[in-house]
């Protein structure tokens, strides 16, 4: 569940193999800390936790990508509660966030999320992982293909690989460059949370790419911007009429 | 009295046969979507949605997005045909328009489902999705 350089990783889970736990707990040090209560909302206006909470609230209320994902998850029986399923924490390295399948919680790295647009993308990315966890038997910890598939989908559908974002990363390319970006970012995301070689990660992505790149659920299309996301949300809300009349 | 009894029996039998035929007809039509009852069928999307999709598909921005993802120009003709069918059905309740729309949308659904999934889908959500966090449980 990672993307780079806004790298995201999976949190540790009970029963996880030692090497994965070693990688994950280095990225999310507070995940394993006991008795580490979340900072309350009473901190000063300028703490990173406060900013994270405010940005998260704005994302949940206004972003069309996220609103569709929340609706789809509710429809699948996984209604999302902001206080239960999101956590703003400090993270090591360049990580922006992660999905912890062991606690069904999305971790947002308050020290690495730069602005509202970044928050929108991180939340969308992690909610795609959460959506996959909700609708399918995803073996996050021992099946590399499953992890690779979810990372391909998240990179593809969250806007991570939009033309503008790639240009800002100084990755210039046009014809089918989106697919190159998705492969690369999915590979980097896997490497962030698994102690494996780049070759192994790349092979896992290649194996599942054809299937997972074309899995557009719940959007039904690749949402290139908010207009596409709004259209996708409209279609989702219309699905009863749609399927009863074809 | 015997004649009256026979008349009543015939009326009841006739009543039964008429209703059985009506039920059979409805079941037969339900099994054939192209013969669906026009009073209940409506286009899968509002006509305005077809127009919006066609307009978006033809835009320069979409051309750029599509080329960036797929390396080729987008095909928008089917949206135009669907819009025409939708309007045709709204104006004339055309059976041909209904058939064309159904066929087009089924093709879209088939195209979206043709890839084999990497994982097995769940029948129910994860059992621990709504459970409190471990530290909350301890408290």
Short mmCIF file of C-alpha atoms in Angstrom, two decimals:
data_model
loop_
_atom_site.label_atom_id
_atom_site.label_comp_id
_atom_site.label_asym_id
_atom_site.label_seq_id
_atom_site.Cartn_x
_atom_site.Cartn_y
_atom_site.Cartn_z
CA UNK A 1 0.00 0.00 0.00
CA UNK A 2 2.70 2.51 -0.95
CA UNK A 3 3.52 5.11 -3.55
CA UNK A 4 6.78 7.01 -4.01
CA UNK A 5 8.32 9.49 -3.52
CA UNK A 6 5.11 9.98 -1.55
CA UNK A 7 5.75 6.48 -0.35
CA UNK A 8 2.97 4.74 1.49
CA UNK A 9 3.30 1.51 3.35
CA UNK A 10 1.29 -1.11 5.12
CA UNK A 11 1.24 -1.11 8.89
CA UNK A 12 2.35 -4.07 10.99
CA UNK A 13 -0.09 -6.82 11.76
CA UNK A 14 -0.23 -9.58 14.32
CA UNK A 15 1.25 -12.76 12.90
CA UNK A 16 3.08 -10.93 10.12
CA UNK A 17 6.47 -12.31 9.18
CA UNK A 18 9.32 -10.70 11.06
CA UNK A 19 10.97 -9.13 8.03
CA UNK A 20 7.80 -7.36 6.92
CA UNK A 21 7.21 -6.15 10.45
CA UNK A 22 10.75 -4.86 10.58
CA UNK A 23 10.20 -2.81 7.40
CA UNK A 24 6.74 -1.55 8.36
CA UNK A 25 7.55 -0.55 11.93
CA UNK A 26 10.47 1.48 10.68
CA UNK A 27 8.07 3.48 8.50
CA UNK A 28 5.23 3.81 11.02
CA UNK A 29 7.03 3.85 14.40
CA UNK A 30 3.97 4.86 16.36
CA UNK A 31 1.87 1.90 15.09
CA UNK A 32 3.53 -0.50 17.56
CA UNK A 33 3.83 1.94 20.44
CA UNK A 34 1.55 1.08 23.32
CA UNK A 35 -0.40 3.66 25.18
CA UNK A 36 0.17 6.30 22.56
CA UNK A 37 -3.09 8.21 22.54
CA UNK A 38 -3.94 10.30 19.51
CA UNK A 39 -3.42 13.98 19.97
CA UNK A 40 -6.68 15.71 20.57
CA UNK A 41 -8.11 18.52 18.57
CA UNK A 42 -7.18 21.01 21.31
CA UNK A 43 -3.60 21.47 20.05
CA UNK A 44 -2.57 24.82 18.66
CA UNK A 45 -3.71 25.82 15.19
CA UNK A 46 -0.29 25.21 13.77
CA UNK A 47 0.47 21.65 14.79
CA UNK A 48 0.84 19.15 11.99
CA UNK A 49 -1.82 16.97 13.57
CA UNK A 50 -4.33 19.83 13.47
CA UNK A 51 -3.56 20.56 9.86
CA UNK A 52 -3.86 16.88 9.03
CA UNK A 53 -7.25 16.63 10.71
CA UNK A 54 -8.60 19.74 9.03
CA UNK A 55 -7.35 18.71 5.60
CA UNK A 56 -8.77 15.23 6.08
CA UNK A 57 -12.16 16.65 7.01
CA UNK A 58 -12.18 18.85 3.93
CA UNK A 59 -11.20 15.93 1.73
CA UNK A 60 -13.92 13.68 3.10
CA UNK A 61 -16.57 16.35 2.63
CA UNK A 62 -15.67 17.79 -0.76
CA UNK A 63 -13.46 15.58 -2.87
CA UNK A 64 -15.47 13.68 -5.53
CA UNK A 65 -13.00 10.77 -5.72
CA UNK A 66 -13.29 10.21 -2.00
CA UNK A 67 -17.06 10.68 -1.88
CA UNK A 68 -17.52 7.96 -4.47
CA UNK A 69 -15.17 5.60 -2.63
CA UNK A 70 -16.98 6.23 0.66
CA UNK A 71 -20.34 5.50 -0.98
CA UNK A 72 -19.01 2.36 -2.61
CA UNK A 73 -17.57 1.12 0.65
CA UNK A 74 -20.80 1.82 2.48
CA UNK A 75 -22.62 -0.14 -0.21
CA UNK A 76 -20.18 -3.03 0.37
CA UNK A 77 -20.82 -3.05 4.11
CA UNK A 78 -17.73 -1.09 5.16
CA UNK A 79 -19.07 2.29 6.19
CA UNK A 80 -16.11 4.52 7.01
CA UNK A 81 -15.94 6.40 10.29
CA UNK A 82 -13.40 9.23 10.29
CA UNK A 83 -12.31 8.72 13.91
CA UNK A 84 -12.15 4.93 13.70
CA UNK A 85 -10.69 4.41 10.25
CA UNK A 86 -8.26 7.32 9.91
CA UNK A 87 -5.23 8.21 12.00
CA UNK A 88 -2.87 11.18 11.60
CA UNK A 89 0.62 10.22 12.75
CA UNK A 90 4.26 11.10 12.28
CA UNK A 91 6.06 8.73 9.93
CA UNK A 92 9.66 8.06 9.06
CA UNK A 93 11.11 8.72 5.65
CA UNK A 94 9.13 9.99 2.71
CA UNK A 95 5.99 8.02 3.44
CA UNK A 96 2.68 9.86 2.90
CA UNK A 97 0.32 7.25 4.29
CA UNK A 98 -0.64 3.61 4.47
CA UNK A 99 -3.45 1.16 4.99
CA UNK A 100 -3.13 -1.11 8.02
CA UNK A 101 -5.20 -4.17 7.21
CA UNK A 102 -4.71 -5.65 10.68
CA UNK A 103 -6.64 -2.77 12.29
CA UNK A 104 -8.64 -1.65 9.22
CA UNK A 105 -7.19 1.82 9.56
CA UNK A 106 -5.73 4.35 7.15
CA UNK A 107 -2.60 6.07 8.43
CA UNK A 108 -1.92 9.60 7.23
CA UNK A 109 1.62 10.87 7.68
CA UNK A 110 0.99 14.35 9.06
CA UNK A 111 4.64 15.31 8.80
CA UNK A 112 4.84 14.47 5.09
CA UNK A 113 1.53 15.60 3.61
CA UNK A 114 2.28 18.95 2.06
CA UNK A 115 -1.06 20.53 1.13
CA UNK A 116 -4.74 19.88 0.49
CA UNK A 117 -4.23 18.45 -3.00
CA UNK A 118 -1.68 16.02 -1.61
CA UNK A 119 -4.10 15.00 1.15
CA UNK A 120 -6.80 14.39 -1.48
CA UNK A 121 -4.52 12.06 -3.38
CA UNK A 122 -3.26 10.18 -0.35
CA UNK A 123 -6.75 9.59 1.01
CA UNK A 124 -7.96 8.43 -2.42
CA UNK A 125 -5.00 6.09 -2.76
CA UNK A 126 -5.47 4.51 0.67
CA UNK A 127 -9.24 4.27 0.31
CA UNK A 128 -8.70 2.21 -2.85
CA UNK A 129 -6.71 -0.24 -0.73
CA UNK A 130 -9.44 -0.18 1.90
CA UNK A 131 -12.07 -0.75 -0.80
CA UNK A 132 -10.13 -3.76 -2.11
CA UNK A 133 -9.84 -5.08 1.46
CA UNK A 134 -13.58 -4.67 1.88
CA UNK A 135 -14.74 -6.32 -1.35
CA UNK A 136 -12.18 -9.09 -1.81
CA UNK A 137 -10.12 -11.61 0.10
CA UNK A 138 -6.84 -9.75 -0.26
CA UNK A 139 -3.90 -11.47 1.38
CA UNK A 140 -1.84 -8.36 2.08
CA UNK A 141 0.98 -10.04 3.95
CA UNK A 142 1.81 -13.29 2.19
CA UNK A 143 0.55 -12.92 -1.39
CA UNK A 144 2.75 -10.53 -3.37
CA UNK A 145 0.40 -10.65 -6.37
CA UNK A 146 -2.48 -9.36 -4.28
CA UNK A 147 -0.38 -6.52 -2.91
CA UNK A 148 0.89 -5.70 -6.41
CA UNK A 149 -2.66 -5.67 -7.80
CA UNK A 150 -3.93 -3.23 -5.22
CA UNK A 151 -0.92 -0.97 -5.76
CA UNK A 152 -1.46 -0.99 -9.52
CA UNK A 153 -5.11 -0.02 -9.01
CA UNK A 154 -4.26 2.69 -6.49
CA UNK A 155 -1.59 4.24 -8.72
CA UNK A 156 -3.94 4.03 -11.72
CA UNK A 157 -7.11 5.43 -10.20
CA UNK A 158 -5.99 7.92 -7.53
CA UNK A 159 -4.48 10.54 -9.83
CA UNK A 160 -0.95 9.65 -8.71
CA UNK A 161 0.07 9.22 -12.35
CA UNK A 162 -1.68 12.19 -13.88
CA UNK A 163 0.25 14.04 -16.58
CA UNK A 164 0.66 17.10 -14.35
CA UNK A 165 1.99 15.11 -11.39
CA UNK A 166 4.47 13.31 -13.59
CA UNK A 167 5.70 16.58 -15.07
CA UNK A 168 6.25 17.92 -11.55
CA UNK A 169 8.40 14.86 -10.89
CA UNK A 170 10.38 15.65 -14.06
CA UNK A 171 9.15 12.43 -15.68
CA UNK A 172 8.38 13.54 -19.19
CA UNK A 173 6.46 11.28 -21.52
CA UNK A 174 3.14 11.31 -23.34
CA UNK A 175 2.11 8.29 -25.37
CA UNK A 176 1.04 5.60 -22.89
CA UNK A 177 3.30 7.14 -20.26
CA UNK A 178 0.51 6.68 -17.71
CA UNK A 179 1.03 2.92 -17.80
CA UNK A 180 4.78 3.30 -17.32
CA UNK A 181 4.12 5.52 -14.31
CA UNK A 182 1.66 3.04 -12.81
CA UNK A 183 4.12 0.17 -13.14
CA UNK A 184 6.95 2.20 -11.63
CA UNK A 185 4.97 3.60 -8.72
CA UNK A 186 3.39 0.25 -7.90
CA UNK A 187 6.85 -1.31 -7.83
CA UNK A 188 8.17 1.42 -5.53
CA UNK A 189 5.16 1.07 -3.24
CA UNK A 190 5.81 -2.65 -2.87
CA UNK A 191 9.49 -2.05 -2.15
CA UNK A 192 8.53 0.39 0.60
CA UNK A 193 6.81 -2.34 2.59
CA UNK A 194 8.46 -5.56 1.54
CA UNK A 195 12.08 -6.55 1.97
CA UNK A 196 12.45 -7.98 -1.55
CA UNK A 197 14.51 -7.15 -4.61
CA UNK A 198 13.36 -4.69 -7.22
CA UNK A 199 13.31 -7.50 -9.77
CA UNK A 200 10.89 -9.58 -7.71
CA UNK A 201 8.62 -6.59 -7.14
CA UNK A 202 8.69 -5.67 -10.82
CA UNK A 203 7.86 -9.24 -11.85
CA UNK A 204 4.89 -9.30 -9.49
CA UNK A 205 3.59 -6.06 -11.02
CA UNK A 206 4.08 -7.39 -14.55
CA UNK A 207 2.20 -10.59 -13.74
CA UNK A 208 -0.92 -8.84 -12.53
CA UNK A 209 -0.78 -5.65 -14.61
CA UNK A 210 -3.11 -6.65 -17.44
CA UNK A 211 -5.90 -7.63 -15.09
CA UNK A 212 -5.50 -5.01 -12.40
CA UNK A 213 -4.87 -2.01 -14.66
CA UNK A 214 -8.21 -2.67 -16.33
CA UNK A 215 -10.11 -3.10 -13.07
CA UNK A 216 -11.68 0.33 -12.63
CA UNK A 217 -13.96 -0.46 -9.70
CA UNK A 218 -15.69 1.46 -8.20
CA UNK A 219 -15.08 4.27 -10.71
CA UNK A 220 -15.97 2.43 -13.89
CA UNK A 221 -13.34 4.52 -15.70
CA UNK A 222 -9.96 6.10 -15.00
CA UNK A 223 -10.85 9.40 -13.28
CA UNK A 224 -8.35 11.79 -14.87
CA UNK A 225 -9.70 14.76 -12.93
CA UNK A 226 -12.62 15.81 -10.74
CA UNK A 227 -15.02 15.99 -13.71
CA UNK A 228 -14.46 12.31 -14.47
CA UNK A 229 -14.80 11.49 -10.78
CA UNK A 230 -18.12 13.35 -10.62
CA UNK A 231 -19.41 11.51 -13.68
CA UNK A 232 -18.30 8.22 -12.12
CA UNK A 233 -20.14 9.10 -8.91
CA UNK A 234 -23.24 9.98 -10.89
CA UNK A 235 -23.07 6.58 -12.61
CA UNK A 236 -22.60 4.81 -9.29
CA UNK A 237 -25.66 6.52 -7.84
CA UNK A 238 -27.60 5.55 -10.98
CA UNK A 239 -26.54 1.89 -10.93
CA UNK A 240 -29.93 0.47 -9.94
CA UNK A 241 -31.65 2.08 -12.92
CA UNK A 242 -28.71 1.11 -15.14
CA UNK A 243 -28.62 -2.61 -14.36
CA UNK A 244 -32.38 -3.03 -14.36
CA UNK A 245 -32.67 -1.62 -17.89
CA UNK A 246 -29.95 -3.39 -19.86
CA UNK B 1 -80.40 -26.15 -12.90
CA UNK B 2 -78.01 -28.37 -14.80
CA UNK B 3 -77.67 -25.73 -17.57
CA UNK B 4 -76.97 -23.02 -14.99
CA UNK B 5 -74.28 -25.18 -13.42
CA UNK B 6 -72.64 -25.79 -16.82
CA UNK B 7 -72.69 -22.04 -17.63
CA UNK B 8 -71.08 -21.17 -14.30
CA UNK B 9 -68.42 -23.84 -14.81
CA UNK B 10 -67.64 -22.57 -18.30
CA UNK B 11 -67.32 -19.01 -17.04
CA UNK B 12 -64.91 -20.05 -14.31
CA UNK B 13 -62.87 -22.19 -16.70
CA UNK B 14 -62.79 -19.35 -19.21
CA UNK B 15 -61.73 -16.94 -16.46
CA UNK B 16 -58.94 -19.30 -15.41
CA UNK B 17 -57.69 -19.81 -18.99
CA UNK B 18 -57.58 -16.07 -19.70
CA UNK B 19 -55.56 -15.35 -16.56
CA UNK B 20 -53.20 -18.25 -17.17
CA UNK B 21 -52.52 -16.98 -20.68
CA UNK B 22 -51.83 -13.48 -19.34
CA UNK B 23 -49.35 -14.83 -16.80
CA UNK B 24 -47.62 -16.96 -19.40
CA UNK B 25 -47.36 -13.98 -21.71
CA UNK B 26 -45.77 -11.84 -19.00
CA UNK B 27 -43.28 -14.60 -18.12
CA UNK B 28 -42.37 -15.02 -21.78
CA UNK B 29 -41.79 -11.28 -22.23
CA UNK B 30 -39.75 -11.07 -19.00
CA UNK B 31 -37.41 -13.71 -20.42
CA UNK B 32 -36.89 -11.60 -23.51
CA UNK B 33 -35.57 -8.15 -22.60
CA UNK B 34 -36.08 -6.99 -26.18
CA UNK B 35 -39.74 -7.62 -25.64
CA UNK B 36 -39.89 -5.88 -22.23
CA UNK B 37 -43.01 -4.03 -21.36
CA UNK B 38 -42.46 -0.54 -22.78
CA UNK B 39 -44.30 1.12 -19.94
CA UNK B 40 -41.65 -0.05 -17.44
CA UNK B 41 -38.44 0.12 -19.46
CA UNK B 42 -36.42 3.32 -19.62
CA UNK B 43 -32.97 4.06 -21.03
CA UNK B 44 -30.21 2.87 -18.65
CA UNK B 45 -28.98 6.45 -18.39
CA UNK B 46 -30.85 9.74 -18.79
CA UNK B 47 -30.36 11.22 -22.26
CA UNK B 48 -28.52 14.14 -20.70
CA UNK B 49 -25.90 11.68 -19.40
CA UNK B 50 -25.29 10.34 -22.92
CA UNK B 51 -24.92 13.89 -24.18
CA UNK B 52 -22.47 14.75 -21.40
CA UNK B 53 -20.39 11.62 -22.09
CA UNK B 54 -20.30 12.33 -25.82
CA UNK B 55 -19.30 15.94 -25.22
CA UNK B 56 -16.57 14.90 -22.76
CA UNK B 57 -15.30 12.22 -25.14
CA UNK B 58 -14.95 14.72 -27.99
CA UNK B 59 -13.12 17.31 -25.92
CA UNK B 60 -9.45 18.10 -26.52
CA UNK B 61 -8.69 17.41 -22.89
CA UNK B 62 -10.10 13.90 -23.13
CA UNK B 63 -8.10 13.28 -26.31
CA UNK B 64 -4.97 14.19 -24.36
CA UNK B 65 -5.90 11.99 -21.36
CA UNK B 66 -6.80 9.05 -23.57
CA UNK B 67 -3.61 9.31 -25.61
CA UNK B 68 -1.56 9.60 -22.40
CA UNK B 69 -3.12 6.38 -21.06
CA UNK B 70 -3.77 4.24 -24.14
CA UNK B 71 -1.54 5.70 -26.83
CA UNK B 72 -4.39 6.16 -29.30
CA UNK B 73 -7.26 8.50 -30.02
CA UNK B 74 -10.58 7.87 -28.23
CA UNK B 75 -13.61 6.42 -30.02
CA UNK B 76 -16.68 8.56 -29.38
CA UNK B 77 -19.07 7.43 -32.09
CA UNK B 78 -20.90 4.96 -29.86
CA UNK B 79 -21.84 7.70 -27.39
CA UNK B 80 -23.31 9.70 -30.27
CA UNK B 81 -25.33 6.68 -31.42
CA UNK B 82 -26.56 6.05 -27.89
CA UNK B 83 -27.62 9.67 -27.52
CA UNK B 84 -29.56 9.44 -30.78
CA UNK B 85 -31.21 6.18 -29.65
CA UNK B 86 -32.12 7.69 -26.30
CA UNK B 87 -33.76 10.70 -27.91
CA UNK B 88 -35.49 8.48 -30.43
CA UNK B 89 -36.93 6.37 -27.65
CA UNK B 90 -38.07 9.44 -25.70
CA UNK B 91 -39.84 10.87 -28.75
CA UNK B 92 -41.26 7.78 -30.42
CA UNK B 93 -40.79 4.91 -27.94
CA UNK B 94 -38.90 3.15 -30.71
CA UNK B 95 -38.27 -0.56 -30.13
CA UNK B 96 -35.20 -0.38 -32.35
CA UNK B 97 -33.81 2.42 -30.15
CA UNK B 98 -34.44 0.32 -27.04
CA UNK B 99 -32.71 -2.69 -28.58
CA UNK B 100 -29.74 -0.59 -29.71
CA UNK B 101 -29.26 1.00 -26.28
CA UNK B 102 -29.46 -2.32 -24.44
CA UNK B 103 -26.97 -3.89 -26.83
CA UNK B 104 -24.55 -1.00 -26.49
CA UNK B 105 -24.63 -0.94 -22.69
CA UNK B 106 -24.31 -4.72 -22.43
CA UNK B 107 -21.22 -4.51 -24.61
CA UNK B 108 -19.78 -1.90 -22.23
CA UNK B 109 -20.46 -4.12 -19.22
CA UNK B 110 -18.90 -7.13 -21.00
CA UNK B 111 -15.80 -5.11 -21.86
CA UNK B 112 -15.43 -4.01 -18.24
CA UNK B 113 -15.69 -7.57 -16.94
CA UNK B 114 -13.52 -9.41 -19.42
CA UNK B 115 -10.38 -9.40 -17.23
CA UNK B 116 -9.89 -12.26 -14.75
CA UNK B 117 -9.64 -11.10 -11.16
CA UNK B 118 -6.47 -11.74 -9.20
CA UNK B 119 -8.38 -12.31 -5.98
CA UNK B 120 -11.63 -13.92 -4.84
CA UNK B 121 -14.49 -11.54 -4.08
CA UNK B 122 -16.01 -11.56 -0.62
CA UNK B 123 -19.58 -12.54 0.14
CA UNK B 124 -19.59 -10.30 3.21
CA UNK B 125 -17.35 -7.48 4.52
CA UNK B 126 -14.42 -8.22 6.86
CA UNK B 127 -15.67 -9.19 10.30
CA UNK B 128 -13.31 -6.81 12.11
CA UNK B 129 -14.04 -3.70 10.01
CA UNK B 130 -16.26 -2.11 12.66
CA UNK B 131 -14.56 -3.53 15.74
CA UNK B 132 -12.87 -1.00 18.05
CA UNK B 133 -9.11 -0.52 17.76
CA UNK B 134 -7.02 -2.83 19.98
CA UNK B 135 -6.02 -0.04 22.39
CA UNK B 136 -9.63 1.13 22.66
CA UNK B 137 -10.69 -2.42 23.48
CA UNK B 138 -8.09 -2.60 26.28
CA UNK B 139 -9.35 0.69 27.72
#
